[in-house]
mmCIF file of C-alpha atoms in Angstrom:
data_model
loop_
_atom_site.group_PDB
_atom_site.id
_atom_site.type_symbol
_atom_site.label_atom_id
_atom_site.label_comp_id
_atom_site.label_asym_id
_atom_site.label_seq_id
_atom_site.Cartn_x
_atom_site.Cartn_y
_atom_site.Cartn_z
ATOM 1 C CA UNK A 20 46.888 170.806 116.131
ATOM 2 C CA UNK A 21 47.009 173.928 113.958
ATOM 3 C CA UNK A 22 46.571 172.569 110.292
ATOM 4 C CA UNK A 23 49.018 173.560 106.943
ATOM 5 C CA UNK A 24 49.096 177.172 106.066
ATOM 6 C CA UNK A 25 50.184 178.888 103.205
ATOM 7 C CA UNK A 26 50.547 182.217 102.607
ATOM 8 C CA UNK A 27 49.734 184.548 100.505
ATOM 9 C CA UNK A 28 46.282 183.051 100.350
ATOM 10 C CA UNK A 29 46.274 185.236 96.708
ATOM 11 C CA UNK A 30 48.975 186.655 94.484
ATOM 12 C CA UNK A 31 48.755 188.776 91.574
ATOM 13 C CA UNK A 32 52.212 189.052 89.116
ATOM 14 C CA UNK A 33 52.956 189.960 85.567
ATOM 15 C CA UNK A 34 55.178 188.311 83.182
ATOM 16 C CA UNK A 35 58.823 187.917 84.494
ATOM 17 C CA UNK A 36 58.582 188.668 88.195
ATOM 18 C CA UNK A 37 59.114 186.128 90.375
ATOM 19 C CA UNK A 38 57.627 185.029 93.593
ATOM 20 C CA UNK A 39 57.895 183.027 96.592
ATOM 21 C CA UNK A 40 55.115 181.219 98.115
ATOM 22 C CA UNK A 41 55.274 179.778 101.812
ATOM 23 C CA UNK A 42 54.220 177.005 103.752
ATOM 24 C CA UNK A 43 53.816 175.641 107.170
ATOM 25 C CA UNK A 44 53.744 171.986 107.799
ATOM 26 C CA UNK A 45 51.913 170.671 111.234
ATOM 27 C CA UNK A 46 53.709 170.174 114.091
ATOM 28 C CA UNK A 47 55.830 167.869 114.329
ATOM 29 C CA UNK A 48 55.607 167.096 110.380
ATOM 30 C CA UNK A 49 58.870 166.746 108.712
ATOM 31 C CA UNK A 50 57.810 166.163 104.961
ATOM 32 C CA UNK A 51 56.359 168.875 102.529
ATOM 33 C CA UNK A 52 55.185 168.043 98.689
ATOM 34 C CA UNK A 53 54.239 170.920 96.945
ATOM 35 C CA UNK A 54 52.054 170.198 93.837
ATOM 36 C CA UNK A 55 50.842 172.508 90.869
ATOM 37 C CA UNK A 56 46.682 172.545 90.309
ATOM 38 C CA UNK A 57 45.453 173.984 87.102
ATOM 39 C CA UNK A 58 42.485 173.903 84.513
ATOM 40 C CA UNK A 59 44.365 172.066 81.849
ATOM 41 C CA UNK A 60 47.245 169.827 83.359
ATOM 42 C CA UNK A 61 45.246 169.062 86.778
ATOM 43 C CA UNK A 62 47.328 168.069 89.836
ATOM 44 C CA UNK A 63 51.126 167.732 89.033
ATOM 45 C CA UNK A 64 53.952 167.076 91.512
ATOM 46 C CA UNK A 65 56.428 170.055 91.711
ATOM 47 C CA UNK A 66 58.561 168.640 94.684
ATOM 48 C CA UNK A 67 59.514 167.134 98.342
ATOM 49 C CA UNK A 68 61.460 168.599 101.105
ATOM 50 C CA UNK A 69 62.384 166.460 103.837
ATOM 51 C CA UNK A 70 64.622 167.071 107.046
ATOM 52 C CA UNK A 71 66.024 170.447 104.340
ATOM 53 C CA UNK A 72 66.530 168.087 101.575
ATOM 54 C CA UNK A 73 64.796 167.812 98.566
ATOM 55 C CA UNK A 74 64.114 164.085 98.591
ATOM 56 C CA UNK A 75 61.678 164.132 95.098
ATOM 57 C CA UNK A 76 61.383 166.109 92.015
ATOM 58 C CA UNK A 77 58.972 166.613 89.466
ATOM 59 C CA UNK A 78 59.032 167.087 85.475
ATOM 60 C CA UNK A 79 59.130 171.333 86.180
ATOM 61 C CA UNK A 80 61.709 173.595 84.516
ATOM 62 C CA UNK A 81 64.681 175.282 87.116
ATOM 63 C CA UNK A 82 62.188 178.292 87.186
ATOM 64 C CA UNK A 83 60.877 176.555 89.717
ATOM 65 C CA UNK A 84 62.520 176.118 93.149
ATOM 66 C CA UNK A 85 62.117 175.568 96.443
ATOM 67 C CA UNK A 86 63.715 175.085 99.926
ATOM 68 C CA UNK A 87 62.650 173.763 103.268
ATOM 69 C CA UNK A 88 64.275 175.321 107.040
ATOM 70 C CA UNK A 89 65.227 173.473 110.269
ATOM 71 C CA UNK A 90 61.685 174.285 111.479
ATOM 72 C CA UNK A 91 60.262 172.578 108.590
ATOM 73 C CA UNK A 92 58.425 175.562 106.878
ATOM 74 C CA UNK A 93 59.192 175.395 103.295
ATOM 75 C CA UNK A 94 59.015 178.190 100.409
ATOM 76 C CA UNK A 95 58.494 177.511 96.694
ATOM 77 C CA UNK A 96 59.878 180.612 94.134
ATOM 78 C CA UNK A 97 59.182 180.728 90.657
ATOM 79 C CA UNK A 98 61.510 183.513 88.793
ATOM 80 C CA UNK A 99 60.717 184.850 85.272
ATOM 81 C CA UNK A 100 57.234 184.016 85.598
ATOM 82 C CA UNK A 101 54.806 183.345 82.924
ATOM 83 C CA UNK A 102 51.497 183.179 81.945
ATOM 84 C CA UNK A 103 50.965 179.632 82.483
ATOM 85 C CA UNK A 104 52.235 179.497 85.905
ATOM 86 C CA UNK A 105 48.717 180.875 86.787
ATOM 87 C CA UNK A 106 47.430 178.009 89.103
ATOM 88 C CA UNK A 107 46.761 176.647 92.701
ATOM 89 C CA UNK A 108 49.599 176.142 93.984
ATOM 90 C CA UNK A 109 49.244 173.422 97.428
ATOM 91 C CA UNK A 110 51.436 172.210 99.851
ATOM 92 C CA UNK A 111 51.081 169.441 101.941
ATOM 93 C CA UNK A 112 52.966 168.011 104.817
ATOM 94 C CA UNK A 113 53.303 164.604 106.080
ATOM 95 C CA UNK A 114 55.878 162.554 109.180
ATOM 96 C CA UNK A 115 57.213 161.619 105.866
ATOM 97 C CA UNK A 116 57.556 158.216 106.419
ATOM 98 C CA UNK A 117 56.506 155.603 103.902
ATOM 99 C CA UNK A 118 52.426 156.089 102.669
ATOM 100 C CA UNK A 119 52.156 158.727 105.273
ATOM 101 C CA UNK A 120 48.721 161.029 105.092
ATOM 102 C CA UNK A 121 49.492 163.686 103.620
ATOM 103 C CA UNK A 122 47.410 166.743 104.935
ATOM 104 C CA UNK A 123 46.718 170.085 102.199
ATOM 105 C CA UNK A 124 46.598 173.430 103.246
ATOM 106 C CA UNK A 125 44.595 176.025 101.360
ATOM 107 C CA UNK A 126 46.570 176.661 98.519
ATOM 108 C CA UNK A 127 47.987 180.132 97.116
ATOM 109 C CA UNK A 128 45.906 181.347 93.904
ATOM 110 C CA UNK A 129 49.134 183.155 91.485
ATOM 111 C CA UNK A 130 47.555 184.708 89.164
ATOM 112 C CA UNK A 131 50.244 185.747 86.136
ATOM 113 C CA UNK A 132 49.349 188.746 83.870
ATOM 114 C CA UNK B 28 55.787 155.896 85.017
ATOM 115 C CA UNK B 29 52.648 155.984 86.486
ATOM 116 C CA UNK B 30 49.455 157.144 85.228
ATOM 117 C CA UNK B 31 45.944 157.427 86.913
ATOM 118 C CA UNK B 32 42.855 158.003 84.713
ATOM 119 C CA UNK B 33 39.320 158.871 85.620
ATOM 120 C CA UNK B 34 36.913 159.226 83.029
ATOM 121 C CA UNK B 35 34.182 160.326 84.473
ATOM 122 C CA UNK B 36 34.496 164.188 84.774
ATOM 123 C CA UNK B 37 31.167 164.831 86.122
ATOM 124 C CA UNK B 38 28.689 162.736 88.028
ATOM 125 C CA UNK B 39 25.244 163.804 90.062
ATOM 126 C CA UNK B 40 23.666 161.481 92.762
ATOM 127 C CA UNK B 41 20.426 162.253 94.522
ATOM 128 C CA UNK B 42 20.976 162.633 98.288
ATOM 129 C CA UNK B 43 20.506 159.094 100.295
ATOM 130 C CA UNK B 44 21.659 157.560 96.591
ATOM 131 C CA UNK B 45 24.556 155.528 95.868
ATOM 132 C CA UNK B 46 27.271 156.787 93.714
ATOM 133 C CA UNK B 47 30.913 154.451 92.794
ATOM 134 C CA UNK B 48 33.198 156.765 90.965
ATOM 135 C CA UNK B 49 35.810 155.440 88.511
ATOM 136 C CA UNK B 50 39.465 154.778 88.487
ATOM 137 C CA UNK B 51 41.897 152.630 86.767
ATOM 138 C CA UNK B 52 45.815 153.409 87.051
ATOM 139 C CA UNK B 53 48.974 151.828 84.906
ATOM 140 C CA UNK B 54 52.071 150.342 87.007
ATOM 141 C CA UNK B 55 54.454 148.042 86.850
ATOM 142 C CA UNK B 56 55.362 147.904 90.061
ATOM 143 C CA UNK B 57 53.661 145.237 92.437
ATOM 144 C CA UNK B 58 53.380 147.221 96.094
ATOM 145 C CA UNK B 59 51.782 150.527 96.190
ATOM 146 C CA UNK B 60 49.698 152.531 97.762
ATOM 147 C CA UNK B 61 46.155 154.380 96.419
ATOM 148 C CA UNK B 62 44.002 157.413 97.603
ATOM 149 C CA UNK B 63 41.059 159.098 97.192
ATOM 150 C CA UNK B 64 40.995 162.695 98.421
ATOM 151 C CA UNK B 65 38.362 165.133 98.450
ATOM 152 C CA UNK B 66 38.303 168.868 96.947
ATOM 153 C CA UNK B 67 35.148 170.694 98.505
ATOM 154 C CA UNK B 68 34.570 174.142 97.169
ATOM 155 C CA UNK B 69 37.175 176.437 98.022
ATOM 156 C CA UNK B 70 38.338 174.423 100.589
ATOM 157 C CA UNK B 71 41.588 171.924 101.130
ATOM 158 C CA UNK B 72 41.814 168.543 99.877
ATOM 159 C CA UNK B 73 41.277 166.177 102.547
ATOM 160 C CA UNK B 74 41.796 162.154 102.290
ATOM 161 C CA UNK B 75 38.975 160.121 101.615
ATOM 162 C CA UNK B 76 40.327 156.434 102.205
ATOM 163 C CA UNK B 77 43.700 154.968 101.246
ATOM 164 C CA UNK B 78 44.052 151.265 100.173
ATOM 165 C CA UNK B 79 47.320 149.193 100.105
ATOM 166 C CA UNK B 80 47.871 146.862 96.889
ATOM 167 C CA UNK B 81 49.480 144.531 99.110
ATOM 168 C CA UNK B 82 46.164 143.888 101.208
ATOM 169 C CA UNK B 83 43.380 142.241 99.598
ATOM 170 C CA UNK B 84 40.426 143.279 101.717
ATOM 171 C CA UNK B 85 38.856 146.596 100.308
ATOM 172 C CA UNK B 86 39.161 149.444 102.484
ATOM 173 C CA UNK B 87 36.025 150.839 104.203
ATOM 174 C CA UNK B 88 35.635 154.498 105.835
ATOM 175 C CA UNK B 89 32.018 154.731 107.145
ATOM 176 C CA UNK B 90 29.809 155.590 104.183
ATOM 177 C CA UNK B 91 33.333 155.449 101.735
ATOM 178 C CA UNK B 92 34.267 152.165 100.515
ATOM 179 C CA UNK B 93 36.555 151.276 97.875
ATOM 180 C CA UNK B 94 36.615 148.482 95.111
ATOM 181 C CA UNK B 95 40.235 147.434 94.470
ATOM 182 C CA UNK B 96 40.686 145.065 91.781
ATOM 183 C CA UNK B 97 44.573 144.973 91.569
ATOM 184 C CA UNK B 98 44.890 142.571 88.554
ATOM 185 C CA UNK B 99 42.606 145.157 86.420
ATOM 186 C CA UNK B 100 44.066 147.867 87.754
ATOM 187 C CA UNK B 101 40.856 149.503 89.354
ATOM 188 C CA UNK B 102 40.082 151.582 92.316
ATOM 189 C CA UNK B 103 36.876 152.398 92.579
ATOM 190 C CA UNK B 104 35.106 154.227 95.227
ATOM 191 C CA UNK B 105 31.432 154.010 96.461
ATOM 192 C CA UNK B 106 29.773 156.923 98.600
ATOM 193 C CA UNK B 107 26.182 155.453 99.971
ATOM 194 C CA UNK B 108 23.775 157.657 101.643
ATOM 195 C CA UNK B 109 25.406 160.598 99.641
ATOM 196 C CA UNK B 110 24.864 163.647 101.848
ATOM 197 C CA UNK B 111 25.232 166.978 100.442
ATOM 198 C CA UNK B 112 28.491 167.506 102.252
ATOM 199 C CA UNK B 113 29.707 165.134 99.651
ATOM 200 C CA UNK B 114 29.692 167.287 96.523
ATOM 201 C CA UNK B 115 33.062 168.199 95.587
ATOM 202 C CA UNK B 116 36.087 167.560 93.400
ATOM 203 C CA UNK B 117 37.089 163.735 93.365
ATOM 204 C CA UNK B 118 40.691 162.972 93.124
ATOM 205 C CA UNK B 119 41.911 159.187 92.505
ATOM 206 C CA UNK B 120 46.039 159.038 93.284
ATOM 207 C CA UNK B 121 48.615 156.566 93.602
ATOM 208 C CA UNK B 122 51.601 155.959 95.388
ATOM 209 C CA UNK B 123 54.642 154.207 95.301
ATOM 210 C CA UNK B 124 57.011 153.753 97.951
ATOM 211 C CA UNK B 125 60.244 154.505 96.520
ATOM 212 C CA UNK B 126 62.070 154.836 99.937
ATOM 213 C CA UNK B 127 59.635 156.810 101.874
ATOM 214 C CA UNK B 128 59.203 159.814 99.015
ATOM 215 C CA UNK B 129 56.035 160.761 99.136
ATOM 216 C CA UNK B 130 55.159 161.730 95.372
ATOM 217 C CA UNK B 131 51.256 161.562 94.552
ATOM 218 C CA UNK B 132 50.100 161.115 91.109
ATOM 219 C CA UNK B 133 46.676 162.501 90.356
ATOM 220 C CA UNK B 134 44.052 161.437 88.270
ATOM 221 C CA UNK B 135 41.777 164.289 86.423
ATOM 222 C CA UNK B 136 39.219 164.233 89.020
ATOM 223 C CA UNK B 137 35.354 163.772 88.867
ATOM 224 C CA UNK B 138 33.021 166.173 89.684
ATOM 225 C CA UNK B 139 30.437 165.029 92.198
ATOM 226 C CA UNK B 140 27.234 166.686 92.810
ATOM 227 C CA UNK B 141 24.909 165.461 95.473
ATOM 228 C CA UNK B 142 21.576 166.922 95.021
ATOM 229 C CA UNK B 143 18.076 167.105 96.759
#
């Protein structure tokens, strides 16, 4: 089985843009978490998608959305970026179903200036 | 809510050696579930070994075994016969099954360095 991909791999922006990031579970995955890695606040939990629906959400302002389609890919935006959204962003996708592995793609580097 | 804490942010083991990295996490709740993954260098995260609070055997993985002390709230995992494949980040997380979310929370990480 293929594994998660996300793309763009890298991403360069300047203040108040905003982007969209993408990822694509595994087959036959249903879940995707998207999480925020950075320097300073480490790995925090941005949210879930499941079956379309966003099933979790974490402590991030509106900026930051996301949605999931009937195939299960899923896209994160952030509008009026700023400097501080500079980070790793990963996704990770999972049957979804209680404890489930969760498997990480690569990660998109945004880089904010 | 739940926190996970590592506090050790660095660590270096020979190669053959045998490392235990830290973890100790705050809940109140009494079933859970807790990870360690693994950050390589510019690679993905990939899981390590999960344990469930509810069983009381430690989980083993090969060389990875874990050290769950649920009344201290501990989670510590041993590496033996470190290899250098091993260096990499060191992520402790925890789970809790809140219908079947799937929200991780992360500790800081450790830094593991096998060397020759």
């Amino acid at each position: 089985k293929a594994g998660v991909t996300q793309t763009p791999r890298y991403l360069i922006k300047t203040r108040g843009q905003q982007v969209t990031l993408s990822c694509s579970p595994i087959s036959g995955h249903r879940s995707v978490s998207w999480y925020q890695q950075t320097p300073g606040q480490g790995l925090q939990f941005l949210f879930e998608y499941f079956s379309e629906t966003q099933r979790n959400k974490g402590n991030f302002p509106g900026r930051f959305s996301g949605r999931q389609f009937s195939n299960s890919r899923s896209e994160m935006n952030v509008s009026t970026l700023e400097l501080g959204d500079s980070a790793l962003y990963l996704c990770a996708s999972s049957y979804g179903t209680v404890a489930n592995e969760q498997f990480f793609g690569p990660g998109t580097r945004l880089t904010v200036l | 809510a739940q926190t996970v804490t590592q506090s050790q942010p660095e660590m270096s083991v020979q190669e053959a050696e045998t490392v235990t990295l830290s973890c100790t996490y705050d809940t109140s709740e009494n079933n859970y579930y807790l990870f360690w993954y693994k950050q390589p260098p510019s690679r993905q995260m990939i899981l390590v070994i999960r344990q469930e609070a509810y069983k009381q055997q430690n989980a083993t993985e090969n060389r990875f075994s874990v050290n769950f002390q649920k009344a201290a709230k501990s989670f510590s995992l041993k590496i033996s016969d470190s290899q250098l494949g091993d260096t990499a980040m060191y992520f402790c997380a925890f789970m809790k099954p809140t219908g079947t979310a799937s929200k991780l929370t992360f500790g800081t990480g450790t830094r593991l360095q096998v060397t020759l």
